[in-house]
XYZ file of C-alpha atoms in Angstrom:
439
model
C -20.595 8.292 23.532
C -21.832 11.828 24.205
C -25.538 12.281 23.241
C -24.801 15.810 22.032
C -22.081 14.442 19.762
C -24.496 11.882 18.314
C -26.787 14.727 17.261
C -24.079 15.886 14.859
C -24.082 12.551 13.022
C -26.546 11.061 10.595
C -28.399 8.004 11.822
C -27.299 4.425 11.281
C -28.259 2.585 8.115
C -31.099 0.563 9.653
C -32.522 3.768 11.139
C -32.491 5.501 7.738
C -34.122 2.756 5.672
C -37.657 3.712 4.700
C -37.495 6.907 6.758
C -37.519 10.555 5.761
C -34.136 11.213 7.366
C -31.113 13.067 5.956
C -28.122 11.025 4.813
C -25.865 14.102 4.845
C -25.563 16.624 7.669
C -23.397 19.740 8.094
C -23.184 21.385 11.527
C -21.307 24.454 12.745
C -20.141 24.073 16.361
C -18.608 27.114 18.140
C -15.480 26.560 20.229
C -16.536 26.587 23.892
C -13.352 28.444 24.910
C -13.380 31.011 22.071
C -16.888 30.953 20.537
C -16.342 34.166 18.560
C -12.932 33.199 17.187
C -12.966 29.478 16.397
C -15.492 26.867 15.353
C -15.721 23.326 14.015
C -17.530 22.371 10.858
C -18.729 18.772 11.269
C -19.749 16.923 8.130
C -21.495 13.546 8.533
C -22.357 11.342 5.560
C -24.003 7.924 5.521
C -22.463 5.072 3.561
C -25.927 4.595 2.107
C -25.247 7.666 -0.027
C -21.723 6.887 -1.119
C -18.118 6.027 -0.361
C -15.164 8.185 0.713
C -14.754 9.535 -2.829
C -18.355 10.820 -2.761
C -17.768 12.234 0.730
C -14.834 14.332 -0.437
C -16.619 15.468 -3.598
C -19.301 16.981 -1.348
C -16.734 18.230 1.175
C -14.736 20.159 -1.428
C -17.854 21.902 -2.734
C -18.286 23.570 0.692
C -15.183 25.625 -0.055
C -15.875 28.962 -1.751
C -12.949 28.524 -4.150
C -14.160 25.176 -5.521
C -16.748 24.703 -8.300
C -20.188 23.237 -7.635
C -20.404 19.932 -9.520
C -23.479 17.949 -10.453
C -22.910 14.372 -9.294
C -24.641 11.415 -10.881
C -26.748 9.511 -8.293
C -27.898 6.787 -10.727
C -26.319 3.427 -9.936
C -24.251 1.933 -12.770
C -25.763 -1.380 -13.835
C -22.490 -2.488 -15.422
C -20.359 -2.029 -12.287
C -20.833 -5.542 -10.767
C -19.969 -7.222 -14.057
C -17.067 -4.934 -14.936
C -15.426 -5.039 -11.512
C -15.480 -8.850 -11.518
C -13.855 -8.857 -14.945
C -11.126 -6.499 -13.693
C -10.411 -8.020 -10.271
C -11.617 -11.597 -10.682
C -14.855 -12.870 -9.163
C -13.275 -14.336 -6.022
C -11.236 -11.219 -5.295
C -14.074 -8.777 -5.983
C -16.640 -10.573 -3.825
C -14.445 -11.797 -0.958
C -15.198 -8.990 1.500
C -18.928 -9.327 0.883
C -19.054 -13.115 1.220
C -16.965 -12.875 4.410
C -19.785 -10.942 6.067
C -21.987 -14.016 5.930
C -19.342 -16.319 7.406
C -18.975 -16.904 11.174
C -17.139 -13.947 12.641
C -15.606 -13.271 16.007
C -17.884 -12.072 18.767
C -18.216 -8.322 18.442
C -17.870 -7.869 22.206
C -14.385 -6.507 22.794
C -12.118 -8.975 24.583
C -9.339 -6.369 24.798
C -9.291 -2.650 25.396
C -9.307 -0.705 22.148
C -7.500 2.564 21.610
C -6.938 5.157 18.943
C -4.214 7.636 18.133
C -4.370 10.671 15.827
C -0.992 12.180 14.993
C 1.038 14.111 12.439
C 3.353 11.817 10.540
C 7.117 12.264 10.715
C 8.409 13.048 7.206
C 11.899 11.911 8.236
C 10.456 8.502 9.133
C 8.683 8.295 5.757
C 11.862 9.180 3.842
C 13.826 6.549 5.754
C 11.213 3.918 4.909
C 11.358 4.867 1.228
C 15.151 4.798 1.280
C 15.168 1.363 2.875
C 13.057 0.012 0.015
C 14.971 1.790 -2.749
C 17.988 0.502 -4.677
C 20.386 2.540 -2.525
C 19.923 0.328 0.528
C 19.212 -3.393 0.395
C 18.567 -5.893 3.106
C 21.613 -8.112 3.488
C 23.048 -10.205 6.258
C 19.953 -9.766 8.415
C 20.299 -5.969 8.664
C 19.912 -2.883 6.503
C 23.348 -2.349 5.000
C 24.533 0.506 2.786
C 25.973 -0.850 -0.476
C 28.963 1.474 -0.229
C 29.850 -0.002 3.173
C 29.424 -3.521 1.840
C 31.792 -2.856 -1.043
C 34.282 -1.111 1.210
C 34.345 -4.129 3.493
C 34.624 -6.462 0.519
C 37.634 -4.613 -0.898
C 39.396 -4.466 2.443
C 42.256 -6.804 3.206
C 40.028 -8.982 5.350
C 36.264 -9.452 5.701
C 36.423 -10.742 9.245
C 34.036 -8.074 10.537
C 31.312 -9.584 8.337
C 32.134 -13.142 9.308
C 33.254 -13.810 5.724
C 36.242 -15.523 4.276
C 38.665 -13.347 2.367
C 37.640 -14.009 -1.254
C 40.763 -12.300 -2.599
C 42.957 -14.957 -0.994
C 40.985 -17.810 -2.458
C 41.082 -16.095 -5.855
C 44.832 -15.934 -5.753
C 45.323 -19.582 -4.818
C 44.538 -20.900 -8.267
C 47.489 -19.878 -10.392
C 47.270 -22.444 -13.139
C 45.669 -20.105 -15.673
C 48.846 -18.597 -17.186
C 48.980 -15.455 -15.144
C 45.207 -14.818 -15.090
C 45.152 -15.166 -11.299
C 47.705 -12.386 -10.945
C 45.465 -10.088 -12.977
C 42.175 -10.734 -11.185
C 43.660 -10.800 -7.686
C 44.017 -7.011 -7.921
C 40.510 -6.404 -9.224
C 37.881 -4.925 -6.946
C 35.605 -7.573 -5.544
C 31.998 -7.444 -6.695
C 28.962 -7.678 -4.452
C 28.298 -11.102 -5.944
C 31.767 -12.364 -4.884
C 31.219 -11.361 -1.275
C 27.580 -12.402 -0.926
C 28.063 -15.775 -2.653
C 31.049 -16.575 -0.465
C 29.138 -15.663 2.706
C 25.990 -17.507 1.602
C 27.747 -20.774 0.819
C 29.901 -20.650 3.958
C 26.786 -20.078 6.061
C 24.932 -23.059 4.541
C 27.983 -25.322 3.947
C 26.585 -27.115 0.859
C 28.702 -29.973 -0.509
C 28.556 -28.374 -3.949
C 27.923 -24.883 -5.262
C 26.956 -24.024 -8.817
C 27.348 -20.706 -10.600
C 26.277 -20.211 -14.246
C 29.249 -19.070 -16.294
C 28.995 -16.948 -19.457
C 31.584 -17.999 -22.071
C 30.876 -15.236 -24.587
C 34.040 -13.282 -25.425
C 36.037 -15.953 -23.584
C 35.835 -18.491 -26.382
C 36.766 -17.442 -29.913
C 33.617 -19.056 -31.321
C 31.275 -16.794 -29.303
C 30.565 -13.061 -29.159
C 28.226 -10.772 -27.253
C 24.569 -11.062 -28.346
C 23.647 -8.624 -31.101
C 21.309 -9.390 -33.954
C 20.037 -12.534 -32.201
C 18.467 -10.411 -29.473
C 16.714 -8.160 -31.972
C 15.338 -11.137 -33.888
C 14.159 -12.800 -30.688
C 12.179 -9.678 -29.782
C 10.291 -9.911 -33.054
C 9.611 -13.597 -32.482
C 8.437 -13.019 -28.921
C 6.037 -10.250 -29.954
C 4.457 -12.465 -32.618
C 3.063 -14.890 -30.035
C 1.199 -14.165 -26.796
C 3.237 -16.818 -24.994
C 6.952 -16.774 -25.698
C 9.443 -19.622 -25.426
C 10.030 -18.514 -21.828
C 6.494 -19.511 -20.910
C 5.638 -15.955 -19.898
C 2.551 -14.024 -20.917
C 3.055 -11.037 -23.171
C 1.148 -8.251 -21.345
C 1.052 -6.018 -24.427
C -1.375 -8.442 -26.109
C -3.955 -8.284 -23.358
C -3.345 -4.566 -22.777
C -4.472 -3.844 -26.319
C -7.948 -4.895 -25.293
C -8.301 -1.888 -23.042
C -6.431 1.242 -24.135
C -7.335 3.093 -20.937
C -5.708 0.458 -18.727
C -2.676 0.335 -21.006
C -2.107 4.095 -20.810
C -2.644 4.020 -17.053
C -0.061 1.259 -16.644
C 2.490 3.200 -18.718
C 1.991 6.438 -16.803
C 2.390 4.753 -13.405
C 5.116 2.260 -14.276
C 7.925 4.365 -12.793
C 5.982 6.131 -10.073
C 7.904 6.680 -6.834
C 6.597 5.018 -3.705
C 3.841 6.965 -1.989
C 3.436 7.557 1.737
C 0.518 5.149 1.697
C 2.650 2.405 0.101
C 5.401 2.531 2.716
C 3.150 3.187 5.732
C 0.752 0.345 4.866
C 3.603 -2.104 4.261
C 5.286 -1.188 7.547
C 2.023 -1.283 9.549
C 0.945 -4.692 8.282
C 4.400 -6.239 8.557
C 4.554 -4.995 12.155
C 1.167 -6.535 13.064
C 1.191 -9.566 10.709
C -2.574 -9.766 10.055
C -3.745 -12.777 8.074
C -5.571 -10.460 5.680
C -5.244 -6.834 4.696
C -7.809 -4.750 2.830
C -7.329 -1.562 0.818
C -10.458 0.036 -0.684
C -9.884 0.554 -4.400
C -11.778 3.361 -6.146
C -12.805 2.126 -9.591
C -13.780 5.491 -11.039
C -11.818 6.171 -14.218
C -10.645 2.559 -14.132
C -13.856 1.151 -15.521
C -15.437 2.627 -18.644
C -18.820 2.764 -16.895
C -17.613 5.209 -14.199
C -16.283 8.769 -13.969
C -15.251 11.143 -11.165
C -18.803 12.498 -11.045
C -20.496 9.177 -10.226
C -21.776 9.310 -6.655
C -22.353 6.124 -4.693
C -20.334 3.146 -3.465
C -17.851 2.042 -6.104
C -15.099 0.688 -3.872
C -14.194 -2.990 -4.043
C -11.408 -3.649 -1.523
C -8.268 -5.412 -2.714
C -7.487 -8.398 -0.483
C -3.868 -8.904 0.599
C -2.342 -12.013 2.137
C 0.948 -11.899 4.048
C 2.874 -12.735 0.877
C 1.196 -9.824 -0.948
C 2.340 -7.041 1.393
C 6.011 -7.975 1.804
C 7.223 -4.791 0.085
C 5.744 -1.354 -0.721
C 6.375 -2.086 -4.392
C 3.997 -5.057 -4.227
C 1.296 -2.886 -2.667
C 1.879 -0.175 -5.263
C 1.596 -2.681 -8.115
C -1.587 -4.167 -6.648
C -3.210 -0.732 -6.447
C -2.076 0.119 -9.952
C -3.629 -3.023 -11.425
C -6.596 -3.238 -8.994
C -5.519 -6.810 -8.159
C -3.133 -8.186 -5.580
C 0.142 -9.404 -7.057
C -0.351 -12.932 -5.702
C -3.497 -13.363 -7.797
C -1.703 -12.696 -11.085
C 1.886 -13.806 -10.442
C 3.025 -16.769 -12.502
C 5.844 -17.851 -10.180
C 4.478 -16.762 -6.771
C 0.746 -17.266 -6.983
C -1.017 -17.232 -3.613
C -4.572 -17.994 -2.548
C -6.832 -16.128 -0.162
C -7.534 -18.211 2.955
C -11.059 -19.032 3.986
C -12.626 -16.546 6.404
C -12.984 -18.067 9.863
C -14.222 -16.882 13.236
C -10.717 -15.881 14.390
C -9.310 -14.381 11.185
C -7.127 -11.357 11.951
C -7.419 -8.505 9.485
C -6.472 -4.874 8.999
C -7.731 -2.047 6.784
C -5.594 0.656 5.193
C -7.472 3.798 4.153
C -5.974 6.557 2.033
C -8.120 9.666 2.494
C -5.019 11.725 1.772
C -5.335 11.018 -1.949
C -9.097 11.697 -1.965
C -8.914 15.184 -0.459
C -6.122 16.172 -2.865
C -4.828 18.779 -0.457
C -7.946 20.979 -0.517
C -8.272 23.330 2.458
C -11.689 24.873 3.011
C -12.052 28.545 2.215
C -15.119 29.988 3.943
C -14.280 33.685 3.808
C -11.414 36.149 3.790
C -11.175 36.235 7.567
C -11.187 32.460 8.138
C -8.484 29.830 7.729
C -8.628 26.093 8.307
C -6.453 24.924 11.190
C -7.128 21.184 11.210
C -9.020 18.604 9.201
C -9.481 15.104 10.596
C -11.839 12.127 10.212
C -13.620 10.891 13.302
C -15.774 7.957 14.309
C -18.194 7.649 17.179
C -17.646 5.125 19.956
C -20.705 3.266 18.687
C -18.980 2.798 15.330
C -15.672 1.615 16.763
C -16.938 -0.518 19.646
C -18.394 -3.132 17.270
C -15.002 -3.847 15.668
C -13.473 -7.157 16.805
C -10.217 -6.952 18.744
C -8.613 -9.022 15.962
C -9.035 -6.050 13.604
C -7.189 -2.777 13.153
C -7.017 0.060 10.687
C -4.740 2.899 9.652
C -5.933 5.972 7.777
C -3.798 8.678 6.169
C -5.509 12.056 5.795
C -4.705 15.664 4.916
C -4.642 17.325 8.331
C -3.914 20.770 6.889
C -1.716 22.561 4.359
C 1.430 20.445 3.951
C 0.470 18.365 6.985
C -0.258 14.641 6.797
C -2.197 13.077 9.643
C -2.625 9.441 10.596
C -5.444 7.769 12.517
C -4.685 4.321 13.932
C -7.231 2.139 15.715
C -6.566 -1.176 17.417
C -5.651 -2.811 20.703
C -3.087 -1.547 23.199
C -0.435 -3.736 21.571
C -1.062 -1.929 18.269
C -0.588 1.419 20.003
C 2.673 0.155 21.512
C 3.972 -0.529 17.994
C 3.064 3.002 16.935
C 4.667 4.615 19.976
C 7.975 2.811 19.560
C 8.328 3.209 15.786
C 9.267 6.862 15.412
C 6.409 7.500 12.972
C 4.744 10.011 15.335
C 5.883 13.604 14.886
C 3.216 15.190 17.096
C 0.105 13.768 18.755
C -3.235 15.311 17.801
C -5.547 13.261 20.021
C -5.878 9.877 21.721
C -8.825 7.819 22.956
C -9.520 4.494 24.621
C -12.481 2.413 25.790
């Protein structure tokens, strides 16, 4: 809340309206300890002029090795209509209608804190590994598949609290020697998990679908039937399975179709795993991720300046896994809004709704480090907010922001209550602290 610091920032929106005031300000501040050796370059940009994408377009043009681009300041008239068609009217307008609903008193009821830090790459890799096919969540803990199989093929599964499936397999010897053959086969994951699951629940009956192809002489493995069924399924938008054929609707927009193909097998990003972990740790009722619609909508390109972010709304069932977050960002719609089997609704905004924002400035900067001359090098890049900006946030809110702190360095800014900071401190995500604050 330093008055000198406030001089580095552009004025608030209501102070800019109808006034001849700058909406963009760039200030060079010498380091008090080494004024001839180090300095800070503070860039302040009002949301009146644009979103984070616009901010970084201007930021990159400061660098001497980046081209000067002419941005388009004219507002797209088609954006409101097109974004509703892409996201759905309720989804696209939710954040804006929520502003007019009763909200929690802006006076902080709890102390709020912030933590800037470099992210631990080992922690990120572990999170990605935990959500990959190599490790799956079983038996209430993260278990390596190789260990599960090793335990399953052991003489006894007592360490897992399981029965020994091999013994029960060998008890039924009325199949003309078949039991002798299969008793020496390696147990599958399905054998072990099914046995444990049913013993844990103790149902009176258990049912397991059984495939009789190649067991009965009248049946064989599917061949031509599968090929014919593919042709039949592609001839109708809704197949006999009652599922929508996405290729039919994708034909309507070639750009979206190509985008979906190119990102179908994308690996999980840092933002995917960090956001999923952060929200699952805090359990907010709603999560918001700003979605940049440039190059998604035909009316917008990279050179369009302004505010073209419509946040995607996530409920608790929408951020269960990083894959769900990744798919939502890819399609610009949360998975629960489009899922046939697991459709979810956004709850009404109330005075005590808890919510959290996830910002990904890492992707916007695209790793650009400022070059201001041969004898200068950028040491640190970080976003900052004034106390005036942060003090109006309700204590039921939080946010996490990934940013490019420097060459090959990813920084994280977390804001929330002391309990949020306790989660961060105990998680192992922090490699090195950059700065902390509290008020």
